Structures are given as C-alpha cells and as structure tokens.
Amino acid sequence: GAVVSQHPSWVICKSGTSVKIECRSLDFQATTMFWYRQFPKQSLMLMATSNEGSKATYEQGVEKDKFLINHASLTLSTLTVTSAHPEDSSFYICSASSGGVYEQYFGPGTRLTVT
Amino acid sequence: AQTVTQSQPEMSVQEAETVTLSCTYDTSESDYYLFWYKQPPSRQMILVIRQEAYKQQNATENRFSVNFQKAAKSFSLKISDSQLGDAAMYFCAYRSSEGSGSEKLVFGKGTKLTVNP
C-alpha cells in the first residue's frame, strides 16, 4: 500500500514554456502533499507544502509565481513550472501524507530538462 | 530552526560487513521523529527506519538498527551483513511532532554508501 506516482518521469521542454508535473496517491487519501527539488548529488530541498483545497505554503526563497502548486483533490497535486529556464532543470520529487504520525510516501520523481 | 548534519559524505563497506552512518541534529523540541531514508540510483526514496524521540528503545528493522542518543542529539544507522543492494545515498531526516508545519521533513545532506564485493 501507500503508493505515490508521478507523471511524467522525464520531460524536456524549451526555455520559456511551462510544464506541469502530476503527483498522485494511488491507494490512500493524501491530506498533505510536499514538493521537493533535488540537484545532482545533493539533498532534497522542500519547495512547498500543499493541503487539499488550500493554497500551498512555499518555503523561503521559492518563487510562488514560478512554481504553481495545486492540490485540487485528496489524490492529486500538480506542480507547474512557468516560463521555464535552463536553471530550473532539476529532479522534482513529491511526497504525500495521509495525516498519520509517521512517514511521508515518496513518488519516483520527475526529471525536468529545460533546453 | 532544526538542522540535520551528516558528517560523512561517503562511506564504503565490504559485503557482509557492518557499517555505521552518523547523523546529528539540532532542536529545542523534546518530542519529534527521526528517520533514515535510502535513495538508490533509481532515486526512489525508501524509508529504512524511524525512531520516536519519546521511546528510549532503539528501533530495529531486520539488518538495520539505530543508536539514538537523545541527550547527544545523535541518531546513527547501523547496517549489518551489508549487501550489494544496500549501496545508495542515505539521508537522515527530522520531523517535529506538533505545531504548524509539523509534517515537514528536514533532511541532512546525505551519505553515499558503497558496498564492495
């Protein structure tokens, strides 16, 4: 149980375009979802926390107008990178929590390459 | 704010041997949770083990065990009988137990574990 999927697993887009990444909890209701960014050989950096039906809470230094997060249902959250630039190329990971005491369940990640 | 420090960027171990990965953290809270996550080359984050701060007994999961020293704010991971499949990045993580944003995980920088055959 507790499976989280992400789509797409890899996306290449041109500079200036927008790209949407989906995160789905497949077998549980995710009251909270998290979006992380991971550069090569580095740790996970939390970008934002989203609760179903509410606006996302962004971490300091993360541009909320550039990284649009929507948590429209208890099983789906989306991250839209607007006007992408090469420096936005990274590995994006989502995780989901059902509000339990313990762990978050992580998706497999999405590799974004902006050319 | 809480911080997590992993002082060993890389470690190596011989297959079947034992290795210990270090983690220290800084917090003013008395109740919290600690985790070790594994990230293999596939980059899928996998929970290895968790520890509740209010529990004195160290958590164990098969070949994985922790040495939780609350006063010292230390949370090391011991891997016994290392296997080739244990090769991965290992991240130590902290989570508050209550308050706004308590579900957020704070990660260390990670330790890359190599298992030599």
Short mmCIF file of C-alpha atoms in Angstrom, two decimals:
data_model
loop_
_atom_site.label_atom_id
_atom_site.label_comp_id
_atom_site.label_asym_id
_atom_site.label_seq_id
_atom_site.Cartn_x
_atom_site.Cartn_y
_atom_site.Cartn_z
CA GLY A 1 0.00 0.00 0.00
CA ALA A 2 0.83 3.72 0.14
CA VAL A 3 1.92 4.18 -3.45
CA VAL A 4 2.62 7.60 -4.93
CA SER A 5 3.05 8.08 -8.65
CA GLN A 6 4.44 10.97 -10.65
CA HIS A 7 3.92 11.83 -14.26
CA PRO A 8 5.86 12.32 -16.38
CA SER A 9 9.03 10.61 -15.20
CA TRP A 10 11.12 12.72 -17.57
CA VAL A 11 10.23 15.83 -19.51
CA ILE A 12 12.22 18.03 -21.84
CA CYS A 13 10.90 21.47 -22.62
CA LYS A 14 12.10 24.59 -24.34
CA SER A 15 13.07 27.69 -22.45
CA GLY A 16 10.09 29.98 -21.90
CA THR A 17 7.46 27.27 -21.94
CA SER A 18 5.53 25.88 -18.99
CA VAL A 19 5.46 22.30 -17.84
CA LYS A 20 3.12 20.50 -15.47
CA ILE A 21 4.08 17.60 -13.21
CA GLU A 22 1.42 15.44 -11.59
CA CYS A 23 1.64 13.66 -8.26
CA ARG A 24 -0.99 11.09 -7.36
CA SER A 25 -1.62 9.00 -4.28
CA LEU A 26 -2.93 5.74 -5.69
CA ASP A 27 -4.29 3.90 -2.70
CA PHE A 28 -4.81 6.46 0.03
CA GLN A 29 -6.12 9.95 0.52
CA ALA A 30 -3.35 12.48 0.82
CA THR A 31 -4.36 15.37 3.02
CA THR A 32 -0.92 16.90 2.60
CA MET A 33 1.50 16.77 -0.29
CA PHE A 34 5.03 18.05 -0.46
CA TRP A 35 7.17 19.10 -3.40
CA TYR A 36 10.93 18.79 -3.28
CA ARG A 37 13.70 19.71 -5.64
CA GLN A 38 16.94 17.77 -5.80
CA PHE A 39 20.05 18.80 -7.66
CA PRO A 40 22.63 16.16 -8.63
CA LYS A 41 24.46 14.71 -5.65
CA GLN A 42 22.58 16.95 -3.26
CA SER A 43 19.87 16.55 -0.70
CA LEU A 44 16.17 17.17 -1.08
CA MET A 45 15.09 20.77 -0.73
CA LEU A 46 11.49 21.33 0.28
CA MET A 47 9.80 23.76 -2.06
CA ALA A 48 6.25 23.84 -0.76
CA THR A 49 3.59 22.09 1.25
CA SER A 50 0.05 21.81 -0.01
CA ASN A 51 -3.13 20.78 1.69
CA GLU A 52 -6.18 19.71 -0.25
CA GLY A 53 -8.36 22.67 -1.11
CA SER A 54 -5.94 25.23 0.31
CA LYS A 55 -3.22 27.42 -1.09
CA ALA A 56 0.24 25.97 -0.93
CA THR A 57 2.74 27.16 1.64
CA TYR A 58 6.05 27.95 -0.01
CA GLU A 59 9.44 27.76 1.61
CA GLN A 60 11.52 30.87 1.84
CA GLY A 61 13.24 31.68 -1.41
CA VAL A 62 10.88 29.69 -3.62
CA GLU A 63 9.09 31.80 -6.21
CA LYS A 64 5.40 31.07 -5.85
CA ASP A 65 4.58 32.68 -9.19
CA LYS A 66 7.07 30.47 -10.95
CA PHE A 67 6.25 27.20 -9.25
CA LEU A 68 2.47 26.93 -9.18
CA ILE A 69 1.12 24.21 -6.96
CA ASN A 70 -2.45 22.98 -6.99
CA HIS A 71 -3.85 20.34 -4.66
CA ALA A 72 -7.34 20.03 -6.07
CA SER A 73 -8.25 16.66 -4.65
CA LEU A 74 -7.18 14.21 -1.99
CA THR A 75 -5.31 12.16 -4.55
CA LEU A 76 -3.79 14.71 -6.91
CA SER A 77 -1.37 17.59 -6.66
CA THR A 78 0.26 19.35 -9.58
CA LEU A 79 3.40 21.43 -9.88
CA THR A 80 3.57 23.79 -12.86
CA VAL A 81 6.90 25.34 -13.69
CA THR A 82 6.05 28.51 -15.58
CA SER A 83 8.34 30.17 -18.11
CA ALA A 84 10.96 27.52 -17.51
CA HIS A 85 14.62 28.36 -17.88
CA PRO A 86 17.67 26.07 -18.01
CA GLU A 87 18.39 26.76 -14.34
CA ASP A 88 15.06 25.13 -13.49
CA SER A 89 16.41 21.83 -14.78
CA SER A 90 16.38 19.51 -11.81
CA PHE A 91 14.81 16.43 -10.29
CA TYR A 92 11.43 17.13 -8.72
CA ILE A 93 10.04 14.75 -6.11
CA CYS A 94 6.64 14.78 -4.49
CA SER A 95 5.57 13.06 -1.31
CA ALA A 96 2.22 12.54 0.30
CA SER A 97 0.90 12.09 3.78
CA SER A 98 -2.46 10.89 4.97
CA GLY A 99 -2.07 12.82 8.17
CA GLY A 100 -0.68 9.93 10.10
CA VAL A 101 2.02 10.26 12.67
CA TYR A 102 4.83 8.90 10.68
CA GLU A 103 6.32 8.86 7.29
CA GLN A 104 5.64 10.57 4.04
CA TYR A 105 5.33 8.40 0.98
CA PHE A 106 7.50 9.48 -1.90
CA GLY A 107 6.89 9.45 -5.61
CA PRO A 108 9.57 8.22 -8.02
CA GLY A 109 10.47 11.74 -9.14
CA THR A 110 10.40 13.70 -12.38
CA ARG A 111 13.49 14.76 -14.24
CA LEU A 112 12.99 18.16 -15.89
CA THR A 113 15.39 19.31 -18.57
CA VAL A 114 14.95 22.79 -19.98
CA THR A 115 16.78 23.46 -23.24
CA ALA B 1 15.00 26.04 13.07
CA GLN B 2 16.01 22.44 13.19
CA THR B 3 19.10 21.26 11.35
CA VAL B 4 20.37 17.82 10.47
CA THR B 5 24.06 17.11 9.90
CA GLN B 6 25.57 14.09 8.22
CA SER B 7 29.30 14.45 8.52
CA GLN B 8 30.25 11.57 6.22
CA PRO B 9 29.73 12.44 2.56
CA GLU B 10 30.86 8.97 1.53
CA MET B 11 31.35 5.62 3.21
CA SER B 12 32.32 2.21 1.95
CA VAL B 13 31.92 -1.26 3.38
CA GLN B 14 32.79 -4.78 2.36
CA GLU B 15 29.93 -7.08 1.57
CA ALA B 16 28.76 -8.95 4.71
CA GLU B 17 30.46 -6.44 7.00
CA THR B 18 28.89 -3.84 9.26
CA VAL B 19 28.85 -0.09 8.69
CA THR B 20 27.59 2.82 10.76
CA LEU B 21 26.36 6.08 9.27
CA SER B 22 26.37 9.15 11.50
CA CYS B 23 23.72 11.80 11.96
CA THR B 24 23.39 14.62 14.43
CA TYR B 25 20.62 17.13 14.72
CA ASP B 26 19.86 20.35 16.47
CA THR B 27 16.48 21.09 18.03
CA SER B 28 14.95 22.70 21.07
CA GLU B 29 11.94 20.40 20.95
CA SER B 30 11.50 17.49 23.30
CA ASP B 31 9.27 15.38 21.11
CA TYR B 32 9.99 14.63 17.47
CA TYR B 33 10.61 11.85 14.98
CA LEU B 34 13.77 10.79 13.23
CA PHE B 35 14.07 8.83 10.01
CA TRP B 36 16.63 7.23 7.77
CA TYR B 37 15.75 7.17 4.08
CA LYS B 38 17.58 5.31 1.34
CA GLN B 39 17.81 6.66 -2.20
CA PRO B 40 19.21 4.08 -4.64
CA PRO B 41 20.27 5.00 -8.18
CA SER B 42 16.61 4.86 -9.24
CA ARG B 43 16.18 7.90 -6.96
CA GLN B 44 13.05 6.47 -5.33
CA MET B 45 13.12 7.46 -1.67
CA ILE B 46 12.64 4.44 0.58
CA LEU B 47 12.04 4.60 4.30
CA VAL B 48 14.59 2.46 6.12
CA ILE B 49 13.77 3.04 9.75
CA ARG B 50 12.13 5.54 12.07
CA GLN B 51 12.50 6.47 15.72
CA GLU B 52 10.17 8.31 18.02
CA ALA B 53 12.07 10.58 20.38
CA TYR B 54 9.95 9.60 23.37
CA LYS B 55 10.99 5.99 23.01
CA GLN B 56 14.21 5.04 24.72
CA GLN B 57 14.48 1.74 22.91
CA ASN B 58 16.44 1.89 19.69
CA ALA B 59 14.48 0.96 16.59
CA THR B 60 15.48 -2.08 14.56
CA GLU B 61 14.35 -3.36 11.17
CA ASN B 62 15.99 -6.62 10.21
CA ARG B 63 19.63 -5.76 9.38
CA PHE B 64 19.13 -2.07 10.12
CA SER B 65 19.29 -0.59 13.59
CA VAL B 66 19.80 2.82 15.09
CA ASN B 67 21.71 4.19 18.03
CA PHE B 68 19.56 7.03 19.31
CA GLN B 69 21.25 9.23 21.87
CA LYS B 70 18.72 11.93 22.72
CA ALA B 71 20.90 13.95 25.04
CA ALA B 72 23.69 14.00 22.50
CA LYS B 73 21.21 14.60 19.65
CA SER B 74 22.73 11.75 17.74
CA PHE B 75 20.97 9.23 15.51
CA SER B 76 23.30 6.79 13.78
CA LEU B 77 22.31 3.96 11.46
CA LYS B 78 23.98 0.59 11.63
CA ILE B 79 23.75 -1.76 8.68
CA SER B 80 24.73 -5.32 9.48
CA ASP B 81 25.66 -8.01 6.98
CA SER B 82 25.88 -5.41 4.23
CA GLN B 83 24.57 -6.44 0.84
CA LEU B 84 25.27 -5.09 -2.61
CA GLY B 85 21.71 -3.80 -2.74
CA ASP B 86 22.40 -1.56 0.23
CA ALA B 87 24.52 0.70 -1.97
CA ALA B 88 22.69 4.03 -2.11
CA MET B 89 22.51 7.53 -0.74
CA TYR B 90 21.27 7.56 2.83
CA PHE B 91 19.50 10.58 4.23
CA CYS B 92 18.81 11.29 7.86
CA ALA B 93 15.64 13.31 8.44
CA TYR B 94 13.93 15.11 11.31
CA ARG B 95 10.29 15.85 11.82
CA SER B 96 8.59 17.86 14.55
CA SER B 97 5.76 16.22 16.41
CA GLU B 98 3.37 19.12 16.66
CA GLY B 99 2.66 22.64 15.61
CA SER B 100 2.15 24.29 12.27
CA GLY B 101 4.13 22.61 9.56
CA SER B 102 4.97 19.68 11.79
CA GLU B 103 4.82 17.22 8.91
CA LYS B 104 7.77 18.84 7.18
CA LEU B 105 10.91 16.76 6.96
CA VAL B 106 14.30 18.34 7.40
CA PHE B 107 16.96 16.33 5.59
CA GLY B 108 20.67 16.03 6.08
CA LYS B 109 22.98 16.28 3.08
CA GLY B 110 23.27 12.54 2.75
CA THR B 111 25.92 9.86 2.86
CA LYS B 112 26.79 7.86 -0.22
CA LEU B 113 27.32 4.23 0.74
CA THR B 114 29.35 1.95 -1.50
CA VAL B 115 29.32 -1.79 -0.90
CA ASN B 116 32.36 -3.62 -2.20
CA PRO B 117 32.03 -7.27 -3.23
#
